[in-house]
Coordinates of C-alpha atoms in Angstrom, one line a residue:
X1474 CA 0.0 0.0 0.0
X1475 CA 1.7 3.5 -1.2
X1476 CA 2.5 6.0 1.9
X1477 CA 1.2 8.9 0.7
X1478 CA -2.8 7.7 -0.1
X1479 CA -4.8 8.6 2.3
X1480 CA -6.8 11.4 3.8
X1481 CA -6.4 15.8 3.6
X1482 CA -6.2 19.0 6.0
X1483 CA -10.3 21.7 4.9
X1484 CA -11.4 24.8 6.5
X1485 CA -14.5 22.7 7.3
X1486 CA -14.3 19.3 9.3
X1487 CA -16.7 16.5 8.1
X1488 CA -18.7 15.3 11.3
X1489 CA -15.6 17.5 13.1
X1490 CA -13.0 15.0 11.6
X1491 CA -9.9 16.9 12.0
X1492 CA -10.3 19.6 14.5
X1493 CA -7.8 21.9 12.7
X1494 CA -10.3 21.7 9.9
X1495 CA -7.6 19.8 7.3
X1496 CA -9.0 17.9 4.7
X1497 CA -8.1 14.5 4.1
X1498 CA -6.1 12.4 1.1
X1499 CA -8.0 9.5 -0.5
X1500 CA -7.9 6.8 2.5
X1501 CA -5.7 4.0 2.1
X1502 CA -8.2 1.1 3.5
X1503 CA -11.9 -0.1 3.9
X1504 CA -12.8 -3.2 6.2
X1505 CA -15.7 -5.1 4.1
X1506 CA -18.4 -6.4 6.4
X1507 CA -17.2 -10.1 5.5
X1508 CA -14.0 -9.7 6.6
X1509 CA -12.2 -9.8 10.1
X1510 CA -10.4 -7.5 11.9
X1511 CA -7.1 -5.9 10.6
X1512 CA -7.5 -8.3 6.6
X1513 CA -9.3 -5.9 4.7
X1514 CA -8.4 -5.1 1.4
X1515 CA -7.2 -1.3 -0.4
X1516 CA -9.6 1.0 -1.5
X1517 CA -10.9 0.7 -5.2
X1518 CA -8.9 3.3 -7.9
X1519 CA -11.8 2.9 -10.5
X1520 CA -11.3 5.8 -11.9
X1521 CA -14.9 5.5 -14.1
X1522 CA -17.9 8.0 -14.4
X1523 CA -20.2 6.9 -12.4
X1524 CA -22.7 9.8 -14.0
X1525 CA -25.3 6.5 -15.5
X1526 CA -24.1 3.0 -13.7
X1527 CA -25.1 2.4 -10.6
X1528 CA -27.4 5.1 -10.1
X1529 CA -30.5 4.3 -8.7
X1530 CA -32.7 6.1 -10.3
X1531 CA -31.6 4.7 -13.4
X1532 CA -30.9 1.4 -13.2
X1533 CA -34.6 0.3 -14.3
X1534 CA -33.4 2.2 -17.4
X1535 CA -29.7 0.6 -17.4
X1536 CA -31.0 -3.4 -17.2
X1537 CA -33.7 -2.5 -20.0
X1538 CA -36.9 -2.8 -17.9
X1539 CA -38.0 0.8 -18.3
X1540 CA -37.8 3.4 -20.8
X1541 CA -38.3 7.3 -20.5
X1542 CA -40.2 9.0 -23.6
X1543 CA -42.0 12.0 -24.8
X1544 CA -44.4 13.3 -22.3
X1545 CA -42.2 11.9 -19.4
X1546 CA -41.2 14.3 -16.5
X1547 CA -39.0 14.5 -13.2
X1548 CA -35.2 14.3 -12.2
X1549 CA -34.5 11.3 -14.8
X1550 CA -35.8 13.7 -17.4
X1551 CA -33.6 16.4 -16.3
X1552 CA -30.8 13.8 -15.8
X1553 CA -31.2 12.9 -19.6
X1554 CA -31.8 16.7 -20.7
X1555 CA -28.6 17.6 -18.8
X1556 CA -26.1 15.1 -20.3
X1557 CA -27.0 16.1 -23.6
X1558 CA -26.0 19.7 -22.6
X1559 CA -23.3 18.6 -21.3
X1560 CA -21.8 17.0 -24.6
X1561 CA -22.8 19.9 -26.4
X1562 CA -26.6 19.3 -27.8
X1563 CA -28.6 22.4 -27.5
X1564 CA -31.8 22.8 -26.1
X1565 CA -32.0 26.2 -26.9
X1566 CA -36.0 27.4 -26.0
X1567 CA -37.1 25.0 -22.8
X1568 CA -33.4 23.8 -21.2
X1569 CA -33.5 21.4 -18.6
X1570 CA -36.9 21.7 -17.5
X1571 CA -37.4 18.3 -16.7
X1572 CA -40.3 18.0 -19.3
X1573 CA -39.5 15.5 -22.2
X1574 CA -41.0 17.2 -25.1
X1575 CA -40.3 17.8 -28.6
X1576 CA -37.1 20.0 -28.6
X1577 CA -35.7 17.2 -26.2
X1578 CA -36.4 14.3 -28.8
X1579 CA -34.9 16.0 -31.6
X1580 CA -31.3 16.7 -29.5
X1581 CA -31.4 13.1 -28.1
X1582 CA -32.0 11.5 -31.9
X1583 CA -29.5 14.3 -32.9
X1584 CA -27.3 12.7 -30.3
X1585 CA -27.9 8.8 -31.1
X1586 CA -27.4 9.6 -34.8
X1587 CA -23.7 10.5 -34.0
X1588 CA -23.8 7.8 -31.7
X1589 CA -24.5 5.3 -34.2
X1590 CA -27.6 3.8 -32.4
X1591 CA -31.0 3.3 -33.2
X1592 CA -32.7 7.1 -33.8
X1593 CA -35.6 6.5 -31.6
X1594 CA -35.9 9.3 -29.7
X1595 CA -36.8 7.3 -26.3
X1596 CA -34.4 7.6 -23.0
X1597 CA -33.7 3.5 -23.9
X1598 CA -30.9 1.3 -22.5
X1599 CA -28.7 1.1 -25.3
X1600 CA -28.7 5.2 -25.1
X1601 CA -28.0 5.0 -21.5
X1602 CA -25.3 2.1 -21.7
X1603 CA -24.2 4.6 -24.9
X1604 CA -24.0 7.7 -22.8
X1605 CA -22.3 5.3 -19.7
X1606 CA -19.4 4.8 -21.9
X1607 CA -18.8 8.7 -22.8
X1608 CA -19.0 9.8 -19.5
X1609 CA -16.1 7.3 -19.1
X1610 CA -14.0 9.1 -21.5
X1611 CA -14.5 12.3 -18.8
X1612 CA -13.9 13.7 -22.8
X1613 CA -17.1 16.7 -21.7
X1614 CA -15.5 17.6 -18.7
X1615 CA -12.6 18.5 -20.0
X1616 CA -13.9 20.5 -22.9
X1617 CA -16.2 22.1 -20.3
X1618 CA -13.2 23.3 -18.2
X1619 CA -11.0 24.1 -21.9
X1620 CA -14.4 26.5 -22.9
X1621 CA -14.3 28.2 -19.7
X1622 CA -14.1 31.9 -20.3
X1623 CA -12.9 33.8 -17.9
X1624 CA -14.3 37.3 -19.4
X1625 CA -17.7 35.6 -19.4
X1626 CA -17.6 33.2 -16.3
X1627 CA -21.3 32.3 -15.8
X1628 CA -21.6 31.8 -19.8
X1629 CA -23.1 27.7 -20.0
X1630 CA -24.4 27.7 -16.7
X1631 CA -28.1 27.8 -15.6
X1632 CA -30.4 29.1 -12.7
X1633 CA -31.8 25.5 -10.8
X1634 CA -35.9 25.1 -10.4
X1635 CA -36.3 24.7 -6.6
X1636 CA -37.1 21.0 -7.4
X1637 CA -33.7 20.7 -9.0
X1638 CA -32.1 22.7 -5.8
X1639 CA -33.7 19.7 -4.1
X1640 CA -32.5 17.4 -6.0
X1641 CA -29.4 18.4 -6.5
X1642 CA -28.4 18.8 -2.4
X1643 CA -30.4 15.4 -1.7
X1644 CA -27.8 14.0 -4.2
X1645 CA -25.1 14.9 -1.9
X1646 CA -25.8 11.9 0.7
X1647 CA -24.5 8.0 -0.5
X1648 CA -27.6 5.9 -2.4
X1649 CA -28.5 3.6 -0.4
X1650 CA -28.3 -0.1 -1.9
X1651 CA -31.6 0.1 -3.8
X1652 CA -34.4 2.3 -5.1
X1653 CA -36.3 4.0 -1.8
X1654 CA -34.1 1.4 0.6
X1655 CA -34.3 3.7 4.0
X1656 CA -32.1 2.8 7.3
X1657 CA -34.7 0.7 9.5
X1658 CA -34.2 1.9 13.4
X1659 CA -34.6 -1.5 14.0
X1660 CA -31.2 -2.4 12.7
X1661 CA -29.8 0.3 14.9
X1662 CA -28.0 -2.4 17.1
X1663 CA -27.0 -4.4 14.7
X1664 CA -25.8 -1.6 12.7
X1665 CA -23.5 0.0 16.0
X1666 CA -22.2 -3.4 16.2
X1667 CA -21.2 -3.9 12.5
X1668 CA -19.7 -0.8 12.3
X1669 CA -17.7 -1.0 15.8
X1670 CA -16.1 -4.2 14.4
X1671 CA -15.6 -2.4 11.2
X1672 CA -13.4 0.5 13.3
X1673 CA -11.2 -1.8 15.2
X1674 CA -10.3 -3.4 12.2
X1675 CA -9.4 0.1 10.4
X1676 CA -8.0 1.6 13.4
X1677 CA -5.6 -1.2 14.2
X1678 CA -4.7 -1.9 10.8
X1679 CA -4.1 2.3 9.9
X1680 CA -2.5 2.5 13.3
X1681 CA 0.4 -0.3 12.7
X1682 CA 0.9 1.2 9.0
X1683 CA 0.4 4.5 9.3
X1684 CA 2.1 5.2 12.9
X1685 CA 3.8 1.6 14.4
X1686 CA 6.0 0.9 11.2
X1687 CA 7.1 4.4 11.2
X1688 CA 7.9 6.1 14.3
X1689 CA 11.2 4.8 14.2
X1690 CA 12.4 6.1 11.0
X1691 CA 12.4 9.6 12.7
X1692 CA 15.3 9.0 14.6
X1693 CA 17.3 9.2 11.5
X1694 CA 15.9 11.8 8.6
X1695 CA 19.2 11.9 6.8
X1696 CA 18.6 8.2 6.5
X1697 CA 14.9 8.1 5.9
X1698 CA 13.5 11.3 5.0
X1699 CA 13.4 12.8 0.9
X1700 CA 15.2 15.6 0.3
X1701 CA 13.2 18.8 -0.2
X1702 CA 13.9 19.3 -3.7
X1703 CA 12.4 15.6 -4.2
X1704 CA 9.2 16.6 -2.6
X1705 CA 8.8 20.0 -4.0
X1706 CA 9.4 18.5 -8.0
X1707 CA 6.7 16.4 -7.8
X1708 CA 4.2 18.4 -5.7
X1709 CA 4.9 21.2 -8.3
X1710 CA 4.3 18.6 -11.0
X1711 CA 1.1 17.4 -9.9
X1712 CA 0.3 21.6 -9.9
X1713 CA 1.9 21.8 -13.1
X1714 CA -1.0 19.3 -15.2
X1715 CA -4.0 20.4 -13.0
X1716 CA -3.4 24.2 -14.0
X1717 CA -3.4 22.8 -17.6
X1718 CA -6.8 22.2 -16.6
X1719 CA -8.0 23.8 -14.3
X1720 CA -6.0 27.5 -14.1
X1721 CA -8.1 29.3 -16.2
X1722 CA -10.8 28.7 -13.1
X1723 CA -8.3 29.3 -10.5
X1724 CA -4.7 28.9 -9.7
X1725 CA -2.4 29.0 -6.4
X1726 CA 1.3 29.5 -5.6
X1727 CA 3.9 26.7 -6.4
X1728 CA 4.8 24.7 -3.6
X1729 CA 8.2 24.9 -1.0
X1730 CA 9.2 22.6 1.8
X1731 CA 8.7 24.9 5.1
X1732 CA 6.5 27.4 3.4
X1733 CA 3.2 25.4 1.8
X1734 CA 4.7 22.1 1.6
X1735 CA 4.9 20.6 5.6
X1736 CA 5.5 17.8 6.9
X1737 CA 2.4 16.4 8.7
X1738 CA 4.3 14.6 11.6
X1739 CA 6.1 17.0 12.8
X1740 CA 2.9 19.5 12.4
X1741 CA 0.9 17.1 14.0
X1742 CA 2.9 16.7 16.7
X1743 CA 3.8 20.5 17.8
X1744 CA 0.0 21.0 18.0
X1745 CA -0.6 17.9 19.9
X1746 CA 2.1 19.3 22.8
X1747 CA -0.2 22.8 22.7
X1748 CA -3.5 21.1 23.3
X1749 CA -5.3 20.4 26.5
X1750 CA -6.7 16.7 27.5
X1751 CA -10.3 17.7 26.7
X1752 CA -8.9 19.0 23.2
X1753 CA -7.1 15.9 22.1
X1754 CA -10.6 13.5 23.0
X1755 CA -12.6 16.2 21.0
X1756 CA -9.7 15.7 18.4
X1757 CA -9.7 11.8 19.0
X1758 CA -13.6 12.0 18.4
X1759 CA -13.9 13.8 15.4
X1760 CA -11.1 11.4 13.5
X1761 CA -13.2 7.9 15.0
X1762 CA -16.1 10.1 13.0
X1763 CA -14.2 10.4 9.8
X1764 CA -13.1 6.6 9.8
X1765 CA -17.0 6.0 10.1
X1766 CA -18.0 8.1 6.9
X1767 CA -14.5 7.5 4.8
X1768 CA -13.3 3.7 5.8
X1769 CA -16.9 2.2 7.0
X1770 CA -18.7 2.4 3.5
X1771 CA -18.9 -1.1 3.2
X1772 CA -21.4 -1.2 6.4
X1773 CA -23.2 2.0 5.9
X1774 CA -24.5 1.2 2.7
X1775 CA -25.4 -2.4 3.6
X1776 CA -27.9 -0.7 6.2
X1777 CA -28.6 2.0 4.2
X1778 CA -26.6 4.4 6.6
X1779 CA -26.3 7.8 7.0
X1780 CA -23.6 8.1 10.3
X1781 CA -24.6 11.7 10.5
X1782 CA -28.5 11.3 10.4
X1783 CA -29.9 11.8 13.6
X1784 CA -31.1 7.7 14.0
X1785 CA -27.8 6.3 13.1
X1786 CA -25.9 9.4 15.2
X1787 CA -27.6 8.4 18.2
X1788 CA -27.1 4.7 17.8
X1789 CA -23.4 5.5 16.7
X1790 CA -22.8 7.5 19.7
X1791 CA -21.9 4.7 22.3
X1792 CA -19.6 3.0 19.9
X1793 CA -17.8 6.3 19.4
X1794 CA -17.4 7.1 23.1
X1795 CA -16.0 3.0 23.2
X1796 CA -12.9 4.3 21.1
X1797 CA -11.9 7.2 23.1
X1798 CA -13.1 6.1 26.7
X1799 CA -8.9 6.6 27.6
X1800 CA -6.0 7.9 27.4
X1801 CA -4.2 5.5 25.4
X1802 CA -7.1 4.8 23.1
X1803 CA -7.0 8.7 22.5
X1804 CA -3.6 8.7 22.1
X1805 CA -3.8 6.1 19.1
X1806 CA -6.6 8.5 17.1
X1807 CA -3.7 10.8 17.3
X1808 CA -1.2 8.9 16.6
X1809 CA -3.7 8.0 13.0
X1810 CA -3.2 12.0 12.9
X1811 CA 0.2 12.0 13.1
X1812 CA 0.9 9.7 10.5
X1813 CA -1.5 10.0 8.1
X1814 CA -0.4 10.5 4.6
X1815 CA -1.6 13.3 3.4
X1816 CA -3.4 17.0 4.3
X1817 CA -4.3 20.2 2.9
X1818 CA -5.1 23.6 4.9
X1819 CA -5.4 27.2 4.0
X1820 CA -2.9 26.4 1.1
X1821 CA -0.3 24.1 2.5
X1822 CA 0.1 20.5 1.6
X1823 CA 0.7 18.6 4.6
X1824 CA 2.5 15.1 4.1
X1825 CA 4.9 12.2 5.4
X1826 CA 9.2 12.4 3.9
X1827 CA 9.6 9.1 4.7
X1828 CA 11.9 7.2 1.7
X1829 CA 11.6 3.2 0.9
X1830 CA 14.5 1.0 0.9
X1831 CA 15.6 0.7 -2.9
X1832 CA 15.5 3.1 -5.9
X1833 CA 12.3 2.0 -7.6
X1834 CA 9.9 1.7 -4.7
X1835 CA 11.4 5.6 -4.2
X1836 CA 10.7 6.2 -8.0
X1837 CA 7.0 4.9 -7.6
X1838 CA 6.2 6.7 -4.1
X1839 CA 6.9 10.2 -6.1
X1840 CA 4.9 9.2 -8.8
X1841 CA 1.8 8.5 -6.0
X1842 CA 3.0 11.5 -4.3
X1843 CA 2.3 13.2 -8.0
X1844 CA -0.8 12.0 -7.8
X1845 CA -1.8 12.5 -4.6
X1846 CA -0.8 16.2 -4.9
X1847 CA -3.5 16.5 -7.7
X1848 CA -6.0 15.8 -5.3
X1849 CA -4.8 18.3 -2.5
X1850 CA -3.9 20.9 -4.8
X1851 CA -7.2 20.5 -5.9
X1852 CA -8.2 21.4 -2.3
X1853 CA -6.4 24.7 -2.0
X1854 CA -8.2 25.7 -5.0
X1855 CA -12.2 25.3 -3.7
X1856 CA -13.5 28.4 -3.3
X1857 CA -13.8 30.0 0.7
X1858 CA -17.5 30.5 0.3
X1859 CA -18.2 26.6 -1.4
X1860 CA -16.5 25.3 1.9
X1861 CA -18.5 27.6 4.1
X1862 CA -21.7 26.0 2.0
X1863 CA -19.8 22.7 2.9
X1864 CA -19.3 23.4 6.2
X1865 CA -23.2 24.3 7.0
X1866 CA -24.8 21.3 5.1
X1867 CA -22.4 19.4 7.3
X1868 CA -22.2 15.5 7.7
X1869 CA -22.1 13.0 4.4
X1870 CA -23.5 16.4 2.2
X1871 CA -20.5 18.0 3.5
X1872 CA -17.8 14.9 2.7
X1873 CA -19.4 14.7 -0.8
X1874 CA -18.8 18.6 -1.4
X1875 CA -15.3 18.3 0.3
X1876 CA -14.1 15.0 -0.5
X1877 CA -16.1 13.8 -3.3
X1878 CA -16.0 16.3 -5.8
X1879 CA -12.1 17.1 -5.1
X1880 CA -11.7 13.7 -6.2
X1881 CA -14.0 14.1 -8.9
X1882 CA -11.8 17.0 -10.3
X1883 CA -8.6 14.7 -9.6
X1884 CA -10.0 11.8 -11.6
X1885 CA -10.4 14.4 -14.5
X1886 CA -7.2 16.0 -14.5
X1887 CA -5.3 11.8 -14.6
X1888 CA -8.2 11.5 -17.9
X1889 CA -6.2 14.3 -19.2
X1890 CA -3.0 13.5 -18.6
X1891 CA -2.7 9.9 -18.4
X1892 CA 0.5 8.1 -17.9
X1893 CA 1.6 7.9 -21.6
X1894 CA 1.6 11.8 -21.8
X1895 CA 3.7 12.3 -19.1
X1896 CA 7.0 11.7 -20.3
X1897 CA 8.3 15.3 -20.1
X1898 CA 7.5 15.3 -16.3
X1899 CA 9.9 12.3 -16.1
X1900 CA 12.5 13.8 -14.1
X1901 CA 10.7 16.4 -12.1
X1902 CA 8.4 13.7 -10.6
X1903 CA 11.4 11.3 -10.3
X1904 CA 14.4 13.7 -9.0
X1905 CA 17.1 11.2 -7.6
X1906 CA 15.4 8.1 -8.5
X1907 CA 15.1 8.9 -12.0
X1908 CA 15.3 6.1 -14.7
X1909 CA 15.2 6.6 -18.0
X1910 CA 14.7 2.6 -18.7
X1911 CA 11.2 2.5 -16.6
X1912 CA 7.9 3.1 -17.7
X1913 CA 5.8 5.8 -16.0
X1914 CA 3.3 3.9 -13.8
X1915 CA -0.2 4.5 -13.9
X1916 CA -2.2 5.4 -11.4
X1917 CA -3.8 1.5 -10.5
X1918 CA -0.6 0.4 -10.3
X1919 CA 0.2 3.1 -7.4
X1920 CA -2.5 2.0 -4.9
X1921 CA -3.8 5.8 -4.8
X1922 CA -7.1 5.3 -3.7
X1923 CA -10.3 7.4 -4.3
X1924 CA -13.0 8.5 -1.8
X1925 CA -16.0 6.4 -2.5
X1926 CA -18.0 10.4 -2.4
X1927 CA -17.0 10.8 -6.1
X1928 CA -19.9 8.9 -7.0
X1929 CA -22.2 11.4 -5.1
X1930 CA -20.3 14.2 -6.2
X1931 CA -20.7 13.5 -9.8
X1932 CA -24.3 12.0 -9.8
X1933 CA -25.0 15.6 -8.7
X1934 CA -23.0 17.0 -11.8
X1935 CA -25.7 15.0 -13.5
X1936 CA -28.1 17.0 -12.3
X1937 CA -26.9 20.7 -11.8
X1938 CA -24.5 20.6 -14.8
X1939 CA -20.3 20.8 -15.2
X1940 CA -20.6 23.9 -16.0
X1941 CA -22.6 24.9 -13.1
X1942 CA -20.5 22.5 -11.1
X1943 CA -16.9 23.8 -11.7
X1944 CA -18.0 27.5 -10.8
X1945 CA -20.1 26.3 -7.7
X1946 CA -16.1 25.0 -7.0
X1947 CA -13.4 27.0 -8.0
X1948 CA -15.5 30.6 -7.8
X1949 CA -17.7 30.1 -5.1
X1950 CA -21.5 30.4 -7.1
X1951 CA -22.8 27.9 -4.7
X1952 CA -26.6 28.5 -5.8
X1953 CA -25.6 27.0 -9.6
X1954 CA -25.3 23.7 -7.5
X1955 CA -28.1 24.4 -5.1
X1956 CA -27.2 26.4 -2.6
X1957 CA -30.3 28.5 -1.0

């Protein structure tokens, strides 16, 4: 599993994760439900739309039981009216009104023509499996992002219909695992249970990786530790190929060891010595809350689970209080802290300098660290007043609009730039372990995980609209993506 991909340092904490309000990297492990304590596997790196499959509001549509035609209305309506907007088919007198009338079957056979389907007009499986497979590509995000004028910023986006603000927010929360599935208060115990097992397995097996295996290696940094300029070239990289994206929107300073490039350990552990008892349990708490909503998906979605709904809260409240009920057990949710991987805050990019033992596991762990630094740069960029939105929706809305569509972002700037078209960044990713010989490695290959919150983040996109989307982001227009 790669050091450096996990959670990051955001003004806002999800469920009071990290009480300095960092966000979190991508985290490195999920316990399934089958599985025992401490043998749970890495996080999936899919790095797929998942705009059509495995929504459940279209899955009737996907397996070919149900069809949407003329005269239809609702969010599928407005989920098939905005796609076609999004690729570039006009609907130039109505929009996305959610009403499937005339002007919407003439883009939609416009857009199954080019497709090279059958011209019929009707919202059909093969157009949904069709449409599936370009949202793959991420091909309209990116040309949504190129198109983005600057001089013109709201030009392509659209005011939301309070039932599409609706929509759009209720989009936020995970699905659960079918069409109207609720979480039954019945299940509450079995539920605290599941998920109580679920955390000592995360928690011990984070804790021996993340803290255990390491603390020693600070006793010697000349030894263990990259050198700065290591760190900074392939931070900068990661900078470098998301401002080809993404600068036109917004854009920050390049990064420096000791000015917006810190290590986390260290940082972690000067504000640990400066905080009282009651501080570091509050601390403790909020990071036994983030596990819950990042590393417990497994269990939450196989009882339909919000953690931060007011049912599951309550019945998650006990098992909380069971992780931090002493001093050592608060001491480990530090310790998590301390060694976690990677942070963002205000700016600066928090992460670990530890070095592997030979040349080519070095080589690969800048080219995660390249990666990784995609996603957290990504996080300096979101705008002050999107993460004040963030911060009042709170719970799983808030880790979608934190986590989720960071990592949405992320998985469109790797589309762009995938490890073929990397070659010039060769050296500045690699520094000291640079090898001419060795392929770059892609990003499966690197174990840099993804926040499971993508798929929220992006089935809202389907909703509201990239373009509406990307300002709601970088520039802070929070009512294009439903804000009050």
């Amino acid at each position: 599993m790669s050091e450096f991909a996990t959670p990051s340092k955001v003004v806002a904490p999800v469920q009071q994760q990290v009480q300095q309000g960092r966000s979190l990297a991508p985290p490195p492990f999920q316990l399934k439900t089958e599985e025992k304590e401490g043998h749970g596997p890495e996080i999936e790196t899919k790095d797929n739309s998942a705009r059509f499959d495995g929504d459940n509001a279209l899955k009737k549509i996907m397996g070919g039981t149900e069809t949407i035609k003329k005269g239809a209305s609702g969010i599928k309506v407005v989920k098939l009216q905005q796609a076609l907007i999004d690729m570039g088919y006009k609907l130039p007198i109505f929009g996305v009104d959610g009403d499937f009338g005339d002007e919407t079957v003439a883009a939609l056979k416009l857009f199954q023509h080019d497709a090279k389907i059958a011209e019929t007009g009707v919202f059909d499986q093969a157009t949904i499996q069709t449409l599936d497979k370009r949202f793959d590509t991420r091909k309209d995000y990116l040309e949504a992002a190129a198109d983005f004028d600057s001089k013109d910023p709201t030009k392509s986006t659209r005011t939301l219909t309070a039932d599409q603000r609706k929509a759009a927010v209720n989009a936020l929360k995970p699905q659960p695992s079918a069409a109207g599935a609720k979480f039954d208060p019945k299940d509450s115990s079995k539920y605290a249970a599941a998920i109580k097992v679920a955390l000592g397995g995360v928690i011990s097996h984070l804790h021996k990786e993340l803290y255990e295996d390491k603390v020693d290696l600070r006793k010697d940094p000349a030894k263990n530790f990259h050198k700065d300029s290591n760190l900074q070239g392939a931070a900068n990289a990661g900078k470098e190929v998301t401002d080809k994206v993404y600068g036109d929107l917004a854009k920050g300073p390049e990064f420096k060891m000791g000015v917006n490039l810190i290590d986390q350990w260290d940082d972690e552990e000067k504000i640990d010595a400066g905080m009282s008892p009651a501080a570091k349990k509050t601390k403790a708490k909020g990071k036994v809350e983030y596990l819950i909503d990042a590393n417990c998906v497994a269990v939450n979605k196989k009882f339909n689970a919000t953690p931060s709904d007011a049912v599951e809260a309550k019945a998650l409240a006990p098992v909380i209080a069971s992780f931090i009920d002493t001093s050592p057990k608060v001491q480990i949710m530090l310790d998590l802290e301390t060694g976690w991987e990677g942070a963002q805050l205000n700016g600066i990019q928090y992460l670990q300098r530890f070095k592997d033992s030979s040349k080519e596991a070095n080589r690969k762990r800048l080219w995660t660290l390249f990666h990784v630094s995609i996603h957290e740069y990504i996080h300096t960029l979101a705008h002050a007043d999107y993460n004040a939105w963030a911060e009042k929706l709170g719970g799983a809305k808030q880790h979608t609009l934190v986590e989720g569509f960071c990592d949405f972002y992320t998985m469109n700037v790797r589309a762009k730039f995938p490890a073929s078209t990397l070659k010039s960044l060769k050296a500045k990713v690699e520094g000291d372990f640079f090898d001419a010989k060795k392929d770059i490695p892609g990003v499966n290959d690197l174990d840099v995980g993804v926040y499971s919150s993508n798929a929220e983040a992006e089935r809202m996109v389907g909703i509201v609209g990239i373009n509406n989307a990307q300002l709601g982001y970088f520039q802070g227009k929070t009512k294009l993506m439903g804000d009050a």
